[in-house]
mmCIF file of C-alpha atoms and ligand atoms in Angstrom:
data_model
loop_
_atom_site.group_PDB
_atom_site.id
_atom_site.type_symbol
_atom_site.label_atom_id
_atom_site.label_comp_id
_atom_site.label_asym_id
_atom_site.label_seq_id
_atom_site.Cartn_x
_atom_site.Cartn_y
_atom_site.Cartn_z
ATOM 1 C CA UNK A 1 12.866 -4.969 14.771
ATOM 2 C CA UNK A 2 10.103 -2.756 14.258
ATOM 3 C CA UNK A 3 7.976 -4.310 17.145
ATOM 4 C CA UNK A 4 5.049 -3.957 15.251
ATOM 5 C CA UNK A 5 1.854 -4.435 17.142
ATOM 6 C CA UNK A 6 -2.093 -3.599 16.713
ATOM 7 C CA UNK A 7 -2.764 -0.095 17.573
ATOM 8 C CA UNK A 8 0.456 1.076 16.502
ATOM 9 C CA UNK A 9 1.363 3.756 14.330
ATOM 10 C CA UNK A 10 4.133 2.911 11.469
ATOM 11 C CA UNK A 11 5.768 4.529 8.479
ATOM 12 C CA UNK A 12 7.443 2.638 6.033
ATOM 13 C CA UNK A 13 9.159 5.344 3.681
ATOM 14 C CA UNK A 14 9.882 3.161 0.644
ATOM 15 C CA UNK A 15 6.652 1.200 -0.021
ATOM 16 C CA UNK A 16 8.341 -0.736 -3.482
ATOM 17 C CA UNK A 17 6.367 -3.667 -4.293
ATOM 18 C CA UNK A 18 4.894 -3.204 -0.559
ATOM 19 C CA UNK A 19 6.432 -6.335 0.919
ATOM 20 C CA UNK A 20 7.104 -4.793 3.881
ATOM 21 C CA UNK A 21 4.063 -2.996 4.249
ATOM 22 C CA UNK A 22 1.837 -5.659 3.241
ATOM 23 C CA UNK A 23 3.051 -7.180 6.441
ATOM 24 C CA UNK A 24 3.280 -4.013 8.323
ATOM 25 C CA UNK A 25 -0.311 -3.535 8.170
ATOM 26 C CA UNK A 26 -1.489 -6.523 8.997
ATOM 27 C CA UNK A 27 0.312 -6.079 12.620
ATOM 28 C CA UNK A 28 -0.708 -3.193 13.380
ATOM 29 C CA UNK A 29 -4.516 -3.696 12.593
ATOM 30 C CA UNK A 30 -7.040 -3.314 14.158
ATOM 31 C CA UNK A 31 -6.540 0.434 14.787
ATOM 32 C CA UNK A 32 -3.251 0.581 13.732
ATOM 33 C CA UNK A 33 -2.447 4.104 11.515
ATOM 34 C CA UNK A 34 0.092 3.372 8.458
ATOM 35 C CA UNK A 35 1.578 5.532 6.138
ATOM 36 C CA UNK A 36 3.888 4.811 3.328
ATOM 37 C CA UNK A 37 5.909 6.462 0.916
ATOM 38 C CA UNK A 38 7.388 6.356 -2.158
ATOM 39 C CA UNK A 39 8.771 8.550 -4.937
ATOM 40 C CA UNK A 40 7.973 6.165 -7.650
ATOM 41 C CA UNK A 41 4.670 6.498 -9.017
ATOM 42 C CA UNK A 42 4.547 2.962 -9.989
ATOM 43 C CA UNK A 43 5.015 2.002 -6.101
ATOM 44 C CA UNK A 44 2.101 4.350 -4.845
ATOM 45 C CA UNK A 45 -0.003 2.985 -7.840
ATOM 46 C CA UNK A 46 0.693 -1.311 -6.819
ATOM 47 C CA UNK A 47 0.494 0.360 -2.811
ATOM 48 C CA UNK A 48 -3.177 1.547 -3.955
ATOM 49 C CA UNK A 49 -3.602 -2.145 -5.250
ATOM 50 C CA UNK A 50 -2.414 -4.155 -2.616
ATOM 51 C CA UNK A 51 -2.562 -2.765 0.822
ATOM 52 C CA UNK A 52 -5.460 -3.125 3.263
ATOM 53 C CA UNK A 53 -8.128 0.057 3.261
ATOM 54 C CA UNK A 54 -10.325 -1.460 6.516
ATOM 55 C CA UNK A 55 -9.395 -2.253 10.227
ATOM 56 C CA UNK A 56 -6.755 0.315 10.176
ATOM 57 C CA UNK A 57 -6.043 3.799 8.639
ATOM 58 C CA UNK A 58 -3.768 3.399 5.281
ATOM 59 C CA UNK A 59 -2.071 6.957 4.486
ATOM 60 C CA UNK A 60 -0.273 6.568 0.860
ATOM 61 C CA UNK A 61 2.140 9.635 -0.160
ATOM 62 C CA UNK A 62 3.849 10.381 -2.969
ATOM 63 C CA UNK A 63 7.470 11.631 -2.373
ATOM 64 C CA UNK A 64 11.093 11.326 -0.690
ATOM 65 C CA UNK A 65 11.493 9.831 2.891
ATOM 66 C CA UNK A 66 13.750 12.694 3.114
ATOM 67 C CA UNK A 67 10.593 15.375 3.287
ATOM 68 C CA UNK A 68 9.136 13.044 5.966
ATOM 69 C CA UNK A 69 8.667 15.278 8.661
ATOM 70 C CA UNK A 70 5.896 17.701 6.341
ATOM 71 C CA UNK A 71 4.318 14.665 5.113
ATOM 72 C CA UNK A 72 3.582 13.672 9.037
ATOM 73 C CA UNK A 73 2.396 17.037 9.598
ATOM 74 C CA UNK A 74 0.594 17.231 7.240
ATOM 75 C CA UNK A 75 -1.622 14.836 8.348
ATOM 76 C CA UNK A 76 -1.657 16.035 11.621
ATOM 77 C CA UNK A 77 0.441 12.981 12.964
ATOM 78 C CA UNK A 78 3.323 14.123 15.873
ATOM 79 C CA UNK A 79 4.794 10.906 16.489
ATOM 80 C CA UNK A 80 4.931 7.508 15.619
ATOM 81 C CA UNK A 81 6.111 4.078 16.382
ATOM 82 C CA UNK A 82 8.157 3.041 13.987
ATOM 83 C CA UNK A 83 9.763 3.915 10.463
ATOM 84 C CA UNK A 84 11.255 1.655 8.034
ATOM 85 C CA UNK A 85 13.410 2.687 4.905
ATOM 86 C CA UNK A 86 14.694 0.145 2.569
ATOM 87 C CA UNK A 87 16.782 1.725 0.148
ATOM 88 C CA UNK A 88 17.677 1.186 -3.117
ATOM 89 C CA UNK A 89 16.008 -0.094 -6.313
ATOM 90 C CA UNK A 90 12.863 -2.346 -6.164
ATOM 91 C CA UNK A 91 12.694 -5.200 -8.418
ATOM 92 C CA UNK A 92 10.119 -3.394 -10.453
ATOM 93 C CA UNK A 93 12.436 -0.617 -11.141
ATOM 94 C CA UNK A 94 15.515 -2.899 -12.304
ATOM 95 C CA UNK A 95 13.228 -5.509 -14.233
ATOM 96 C CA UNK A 96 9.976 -3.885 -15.471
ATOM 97 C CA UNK A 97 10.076 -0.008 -15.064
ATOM 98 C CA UNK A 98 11.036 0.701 -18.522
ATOM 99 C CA UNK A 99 13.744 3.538 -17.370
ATOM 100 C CA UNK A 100 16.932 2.211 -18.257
ATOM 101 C CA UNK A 101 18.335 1.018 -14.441
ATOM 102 C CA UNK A 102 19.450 -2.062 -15.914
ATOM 103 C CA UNK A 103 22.514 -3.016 -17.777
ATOM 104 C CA UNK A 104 20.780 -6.047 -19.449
ATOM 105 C CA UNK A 105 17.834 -4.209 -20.904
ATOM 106 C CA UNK A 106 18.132 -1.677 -23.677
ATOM 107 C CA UNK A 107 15.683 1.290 -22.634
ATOM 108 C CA UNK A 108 15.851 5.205 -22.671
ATOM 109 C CA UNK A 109 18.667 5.932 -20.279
ATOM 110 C CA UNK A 110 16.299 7.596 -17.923
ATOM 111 C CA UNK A 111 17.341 6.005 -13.782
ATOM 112 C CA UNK A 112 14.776 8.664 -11.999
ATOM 113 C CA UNK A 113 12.947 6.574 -9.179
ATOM 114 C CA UNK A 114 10.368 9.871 -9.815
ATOM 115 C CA UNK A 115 9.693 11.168 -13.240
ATOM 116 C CA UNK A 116 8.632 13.968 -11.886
ATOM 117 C CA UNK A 117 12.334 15.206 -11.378
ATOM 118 C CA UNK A 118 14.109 17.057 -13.796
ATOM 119 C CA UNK A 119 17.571 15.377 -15.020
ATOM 120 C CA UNK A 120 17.555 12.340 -16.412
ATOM 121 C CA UNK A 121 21.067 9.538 -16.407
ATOM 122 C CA UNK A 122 21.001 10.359 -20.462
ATOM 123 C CA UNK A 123 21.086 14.096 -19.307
ATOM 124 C CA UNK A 124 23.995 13.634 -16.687
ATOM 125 C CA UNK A 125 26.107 11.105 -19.246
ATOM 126 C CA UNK A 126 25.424 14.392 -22.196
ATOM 127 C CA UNK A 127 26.208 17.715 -19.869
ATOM 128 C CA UNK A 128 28.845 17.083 -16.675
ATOM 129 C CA UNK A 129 32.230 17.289 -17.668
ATOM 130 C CA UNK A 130 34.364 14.363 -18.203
ATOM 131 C CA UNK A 131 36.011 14.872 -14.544
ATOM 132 C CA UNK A 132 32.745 14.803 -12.646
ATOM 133 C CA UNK A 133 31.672 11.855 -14.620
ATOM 134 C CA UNK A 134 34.807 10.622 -13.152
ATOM 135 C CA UNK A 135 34.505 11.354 -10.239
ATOM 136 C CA UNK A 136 30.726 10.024 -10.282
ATOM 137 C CA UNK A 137 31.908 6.901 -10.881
ATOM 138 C CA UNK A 138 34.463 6.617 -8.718
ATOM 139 C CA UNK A 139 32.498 8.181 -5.653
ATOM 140 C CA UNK A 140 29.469 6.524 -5.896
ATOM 141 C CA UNK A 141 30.356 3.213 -7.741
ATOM 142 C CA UNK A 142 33.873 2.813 -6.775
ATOM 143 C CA UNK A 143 34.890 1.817 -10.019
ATOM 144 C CA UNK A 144 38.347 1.329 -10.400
ATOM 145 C CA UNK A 145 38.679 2.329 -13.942
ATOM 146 C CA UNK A 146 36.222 5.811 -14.068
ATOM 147 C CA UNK A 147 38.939 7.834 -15.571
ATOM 148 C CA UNK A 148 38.874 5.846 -18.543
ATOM 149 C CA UNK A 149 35.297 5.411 -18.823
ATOM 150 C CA UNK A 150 34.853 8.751 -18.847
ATOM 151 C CA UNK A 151 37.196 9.666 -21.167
ATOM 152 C CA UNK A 152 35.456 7.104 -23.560
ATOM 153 C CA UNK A 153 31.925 8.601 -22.939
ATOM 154 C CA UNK A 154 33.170 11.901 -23.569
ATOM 155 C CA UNK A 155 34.723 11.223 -26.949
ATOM 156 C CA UNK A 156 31.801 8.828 -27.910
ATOM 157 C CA UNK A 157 28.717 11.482 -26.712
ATOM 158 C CA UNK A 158 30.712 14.055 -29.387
ATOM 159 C CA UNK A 159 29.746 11.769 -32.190
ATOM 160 C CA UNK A 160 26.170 10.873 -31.081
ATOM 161 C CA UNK A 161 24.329 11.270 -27.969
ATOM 162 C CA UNK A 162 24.381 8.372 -25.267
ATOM 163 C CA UNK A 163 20.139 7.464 -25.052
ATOM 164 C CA UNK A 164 19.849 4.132 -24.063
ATOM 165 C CA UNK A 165 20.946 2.025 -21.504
ATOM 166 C CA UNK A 166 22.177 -0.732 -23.977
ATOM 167 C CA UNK A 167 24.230 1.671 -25.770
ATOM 168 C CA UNK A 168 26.175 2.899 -22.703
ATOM 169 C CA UNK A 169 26.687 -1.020 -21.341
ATOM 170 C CA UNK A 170 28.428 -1.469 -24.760
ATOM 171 C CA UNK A 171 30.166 1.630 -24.132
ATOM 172 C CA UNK A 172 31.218 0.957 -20.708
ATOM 173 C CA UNK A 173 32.341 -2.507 -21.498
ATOM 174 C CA UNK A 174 34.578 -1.178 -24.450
ATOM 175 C CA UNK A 175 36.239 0.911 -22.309
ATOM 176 C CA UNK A 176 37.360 -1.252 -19.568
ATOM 177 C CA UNK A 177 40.578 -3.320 -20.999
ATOM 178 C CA UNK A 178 39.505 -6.765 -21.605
ATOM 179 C CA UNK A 179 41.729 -8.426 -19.385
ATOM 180 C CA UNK A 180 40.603 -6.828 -16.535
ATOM 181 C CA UNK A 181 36.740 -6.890 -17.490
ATOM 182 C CA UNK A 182 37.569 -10.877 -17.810
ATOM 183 C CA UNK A 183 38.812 -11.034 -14.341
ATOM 184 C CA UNK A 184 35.762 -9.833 -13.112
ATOM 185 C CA UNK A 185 32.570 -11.619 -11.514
ATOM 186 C CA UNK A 186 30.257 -8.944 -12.632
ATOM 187 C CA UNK A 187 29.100 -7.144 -15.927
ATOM 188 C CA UNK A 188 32.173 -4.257 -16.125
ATOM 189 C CA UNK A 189 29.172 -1.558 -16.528
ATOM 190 C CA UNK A 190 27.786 -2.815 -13.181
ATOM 191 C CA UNK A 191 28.750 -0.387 -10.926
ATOM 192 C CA UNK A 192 29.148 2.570 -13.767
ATOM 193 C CA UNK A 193 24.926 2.199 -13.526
ATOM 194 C CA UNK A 194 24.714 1.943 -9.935
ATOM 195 C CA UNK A 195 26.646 5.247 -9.537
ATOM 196 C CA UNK A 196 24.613 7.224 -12.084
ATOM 197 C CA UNK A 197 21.605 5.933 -10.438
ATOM 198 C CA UNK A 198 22.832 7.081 -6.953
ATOM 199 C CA UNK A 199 23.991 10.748 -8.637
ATOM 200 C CA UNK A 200 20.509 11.125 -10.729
ATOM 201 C CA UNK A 201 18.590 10.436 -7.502
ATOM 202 C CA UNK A 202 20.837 11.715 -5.332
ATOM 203 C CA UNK A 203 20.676 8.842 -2.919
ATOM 204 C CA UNK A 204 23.598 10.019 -0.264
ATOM 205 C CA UNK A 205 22.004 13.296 0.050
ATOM 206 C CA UNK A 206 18.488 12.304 0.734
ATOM 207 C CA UNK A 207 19.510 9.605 3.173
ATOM 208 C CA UNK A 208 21.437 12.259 5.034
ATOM 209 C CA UNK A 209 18.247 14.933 5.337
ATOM 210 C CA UNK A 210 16.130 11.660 5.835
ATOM 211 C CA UNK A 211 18.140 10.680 8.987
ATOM 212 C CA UNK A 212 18.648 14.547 10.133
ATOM 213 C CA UNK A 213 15.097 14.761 10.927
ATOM 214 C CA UNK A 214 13.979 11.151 11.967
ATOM 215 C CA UNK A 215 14.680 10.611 15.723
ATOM 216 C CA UNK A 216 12.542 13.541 15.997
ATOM 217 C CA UNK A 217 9.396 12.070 14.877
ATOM 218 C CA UNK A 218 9.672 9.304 16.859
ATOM 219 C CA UNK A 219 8.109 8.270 20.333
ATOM 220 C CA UNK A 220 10.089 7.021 23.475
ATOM 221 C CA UNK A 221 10.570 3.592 22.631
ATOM 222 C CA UNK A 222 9.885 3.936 19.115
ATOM 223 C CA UNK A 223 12.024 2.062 16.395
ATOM 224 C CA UNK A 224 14.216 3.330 13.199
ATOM 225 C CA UNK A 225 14.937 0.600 11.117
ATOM 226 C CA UNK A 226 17.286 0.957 7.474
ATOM 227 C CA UNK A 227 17.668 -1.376 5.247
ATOM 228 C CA UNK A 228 20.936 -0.745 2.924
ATOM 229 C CA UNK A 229 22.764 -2.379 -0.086
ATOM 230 C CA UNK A 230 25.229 -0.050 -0.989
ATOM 231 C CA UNK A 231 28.514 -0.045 1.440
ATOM 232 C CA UNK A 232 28.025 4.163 0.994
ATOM 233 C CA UNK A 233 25.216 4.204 2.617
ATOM 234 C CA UNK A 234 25.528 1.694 5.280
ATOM 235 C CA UNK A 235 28.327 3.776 6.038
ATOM 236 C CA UNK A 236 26.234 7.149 6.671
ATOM 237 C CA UNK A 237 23.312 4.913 8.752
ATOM 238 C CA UNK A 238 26.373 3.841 10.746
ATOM 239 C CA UNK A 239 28.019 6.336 11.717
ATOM 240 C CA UNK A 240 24.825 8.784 12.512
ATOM 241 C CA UNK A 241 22.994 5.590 14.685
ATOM 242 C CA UNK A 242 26.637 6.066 16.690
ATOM 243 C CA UNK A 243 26.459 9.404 16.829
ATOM 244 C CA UNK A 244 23.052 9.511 18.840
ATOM 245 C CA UNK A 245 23.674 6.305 21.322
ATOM 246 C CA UNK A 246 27.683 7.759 21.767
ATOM 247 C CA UNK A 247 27.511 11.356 21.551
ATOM 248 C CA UNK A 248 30.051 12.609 24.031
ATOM 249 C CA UNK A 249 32.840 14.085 23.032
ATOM 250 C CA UNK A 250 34.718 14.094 26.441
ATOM 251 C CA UNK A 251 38.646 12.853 25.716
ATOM 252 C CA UNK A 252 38.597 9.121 26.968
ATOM 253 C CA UNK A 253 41.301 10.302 29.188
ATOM 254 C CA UNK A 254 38.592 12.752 31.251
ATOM 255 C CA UNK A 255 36.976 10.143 34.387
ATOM 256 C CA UNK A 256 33.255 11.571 33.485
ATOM 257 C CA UNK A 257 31.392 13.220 31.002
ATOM 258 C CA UNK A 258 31.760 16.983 31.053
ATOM 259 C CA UNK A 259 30.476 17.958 27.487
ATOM 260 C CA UNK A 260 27.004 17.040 28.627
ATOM 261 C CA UNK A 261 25.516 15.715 25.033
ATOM 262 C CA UNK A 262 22.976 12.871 26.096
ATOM 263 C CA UNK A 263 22.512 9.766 24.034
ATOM 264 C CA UNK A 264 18.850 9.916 22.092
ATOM 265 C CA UNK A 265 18.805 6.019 20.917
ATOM 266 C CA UNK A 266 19.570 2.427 21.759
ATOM 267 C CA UNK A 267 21.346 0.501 19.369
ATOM 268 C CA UNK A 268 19.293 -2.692 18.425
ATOM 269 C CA UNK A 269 22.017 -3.898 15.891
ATOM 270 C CA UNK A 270 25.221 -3.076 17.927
ATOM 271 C CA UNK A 271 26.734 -5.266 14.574
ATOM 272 C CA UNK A 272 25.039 -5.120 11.137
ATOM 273 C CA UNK A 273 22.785 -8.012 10.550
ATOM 274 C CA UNK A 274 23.048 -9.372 7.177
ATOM 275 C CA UNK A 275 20.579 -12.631 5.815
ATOM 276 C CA UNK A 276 21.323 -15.862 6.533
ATOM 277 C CA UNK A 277 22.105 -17.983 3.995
ATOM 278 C CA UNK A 278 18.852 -19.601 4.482
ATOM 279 C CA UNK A 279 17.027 -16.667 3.536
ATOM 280 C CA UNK A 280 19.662 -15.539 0.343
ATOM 281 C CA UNK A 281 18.997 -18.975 -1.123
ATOM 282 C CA UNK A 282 14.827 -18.411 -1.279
ATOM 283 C CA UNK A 283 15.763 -14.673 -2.511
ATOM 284 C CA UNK A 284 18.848 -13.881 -3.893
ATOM 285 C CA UNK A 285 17.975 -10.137 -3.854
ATOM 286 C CA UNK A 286 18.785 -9.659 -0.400
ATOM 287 C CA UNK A 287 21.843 -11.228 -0.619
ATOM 288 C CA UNK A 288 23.968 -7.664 0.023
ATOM 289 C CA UNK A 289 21.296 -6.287 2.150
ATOM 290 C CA UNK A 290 22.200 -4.527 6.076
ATOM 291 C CA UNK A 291 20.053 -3.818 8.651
ATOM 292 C CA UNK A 292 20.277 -1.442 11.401
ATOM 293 C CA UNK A 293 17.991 -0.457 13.851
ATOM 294 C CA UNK A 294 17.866 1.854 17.063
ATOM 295 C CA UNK A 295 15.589 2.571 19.634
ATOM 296 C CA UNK A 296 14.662 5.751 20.912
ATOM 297 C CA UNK A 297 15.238 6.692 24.571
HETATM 298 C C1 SAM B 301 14.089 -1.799 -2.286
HETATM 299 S S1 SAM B 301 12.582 -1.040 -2.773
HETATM 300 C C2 SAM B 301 11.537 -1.262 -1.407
HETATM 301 C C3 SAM B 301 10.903 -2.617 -1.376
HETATM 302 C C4 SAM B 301 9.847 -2.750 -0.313
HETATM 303 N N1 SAM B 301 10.409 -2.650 1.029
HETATM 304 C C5 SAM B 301 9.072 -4.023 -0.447
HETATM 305 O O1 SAM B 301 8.909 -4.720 0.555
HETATM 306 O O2 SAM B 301 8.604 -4.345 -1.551
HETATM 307 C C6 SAM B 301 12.964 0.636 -2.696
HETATM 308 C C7 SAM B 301 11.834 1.592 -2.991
HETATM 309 O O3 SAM B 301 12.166 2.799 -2.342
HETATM 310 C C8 SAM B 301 11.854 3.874 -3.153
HETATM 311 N N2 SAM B 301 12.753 4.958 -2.759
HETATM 312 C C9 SAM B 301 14.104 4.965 -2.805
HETATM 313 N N3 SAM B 301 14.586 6.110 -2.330
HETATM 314 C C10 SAM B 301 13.503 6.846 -1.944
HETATM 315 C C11 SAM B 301 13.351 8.126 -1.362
HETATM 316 N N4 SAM B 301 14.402 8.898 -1.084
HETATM 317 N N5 SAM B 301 12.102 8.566 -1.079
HETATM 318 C C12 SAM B 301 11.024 7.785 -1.367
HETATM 319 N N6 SAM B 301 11.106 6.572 -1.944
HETATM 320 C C13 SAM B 301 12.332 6.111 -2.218
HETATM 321 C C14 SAM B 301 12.072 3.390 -4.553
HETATM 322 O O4 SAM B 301 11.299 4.149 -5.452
HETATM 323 C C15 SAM B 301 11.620 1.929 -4.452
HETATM 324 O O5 SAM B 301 10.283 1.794 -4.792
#
């Protein structure tokens, strides 16, 4: 989807474990000009590791996809190719990070991809008020029972403050009535974490200034491609790809176009592609993952 090729120039905006942009780079080399991002130190640190430093120019920043259009300036780059974002938690962050993202580990409840921000998950769960807890939870993990997980964090955090993320799966799981926490597939603090970890890095927000600026910095013919697994945001990508390839706003009863707005991209993925099954069997990670892609005209 990218139509990657030597020569070209390519951002990928969440480096991770560099995956992606392992394989990036060696498709655009020779003379190919690469730069990735990340907010997570830990990414920029295994990016400095892995990725290629001859036959092409390797540009490694540290921040959000969202400031994209500064960091491209910045090093004096107008246009590009192609960008790649592929949101979401790496497998470093859930498994080894230390930070709390996980339900099955018990670490400081901490869920900032960048430690460099200021509030922490432990500092959310401790200050908002018991209806925007709700309301987090609801929003963002569309948990049927936030009301009443709230209410329990609210009366527990009075008696001692919630730190880790072991202690808030235990208090999650108490507060969901047992019946219902049976009749589920997943842990009942599942999507309680996921929507903290959306709030503390405020994941809806970011994508939204990310995708504001990003046809921009594109070339004719050059490729946006988002990887989601959250509903939420596959939702936002959705909507704003239709926005730019449908933009007129003409009453379907009018026989032509009189508002005049112009579409700016071709959609690649007029349907979502999800993995086959072929590919969720070897790795079960992208199992809820979405791609879209457009093109620019
Ligand atoms: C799913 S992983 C990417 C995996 C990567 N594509 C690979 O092949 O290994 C998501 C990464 O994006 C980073 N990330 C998420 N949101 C970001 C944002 N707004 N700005 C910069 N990095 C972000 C996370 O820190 C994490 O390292």
């Amino acid at each position: 989807m990218l139509a990657c090729q030597p020569g070209k120039t390519i951002v990928d905006g969440t480096l991770g474990g560099c995956g992606h942009a392992g394989r990036i780079c060696e498709q655009i080399a020779p003379d190919g000009v690469f730069v990735g991002v990340d907010q997570d130190w830990d990414a920029i640190e295994q990016a400095r590791r892995v990725l290629p430093v001859d036959r092409l120019q390797v540009h490694i920043v540290h921040g959000n996809f969202a400031e994209l259009p500064a960091f491209l300036s910045q090093l004096g780059i107008a246009a590009v190719d192609g960008i790649l974002i592929d949101i979401g938690l790496s497998q470093h962050q859930l498994e080894a990070s230390g930070r709390g993202f996980s339900f099955q580990r018990d670490e400081p409840l901490d869920m900032r991809m960048n430690v460099d921000a200021d509030l922490t998950a432990s500092d959310l769960v401790a200050t908002l008020s018991e209806r925007e807890l709700a309301r987090i939870f609801s929003r963002y993990g569309e948990e049927r029972w936030s009301a009443r997980i709230a209410r329990h964090l609210a009366a527990e955090r009075r008696k001692t403050p919630i730190a880790t993320s072991g202690q808030l799966a235990r208090l999650v799981a108490a507060a969901v009535p047992a019946a219902a926490a049976r009749a589920q597939k997943i842990h009942p603090a599942t999507r309680v974490f996921m929507a903290l970890r959306i709030a503390v890095n405020r994941e809806l927000e970011v994508l939204e200034r990310f995708l504001d600026g990003a046809v921009d910095l594109l070339r004719p013919a050059g490729r946006l491609c988002v990887l989601a697994f959250h509903s939420l945001e596959d939702r936002i990508v959705k909507h704003r790809f239709r926005e730019w390839a449908h933009p007129c706003q003409c009453p379907p009863s009018f026989p032509r176009c009189v508002c005049g707005r112009q579409a700016t991209v071709r959609l690649l993925t007029p349907k979502v592609m999800r993995p086959s099954d072929a590919e969720t069997r070897s790795n079960p990670m992208a199992r809820s993952t979405r791609l879209r892609a457009v093109e620019k005209l």
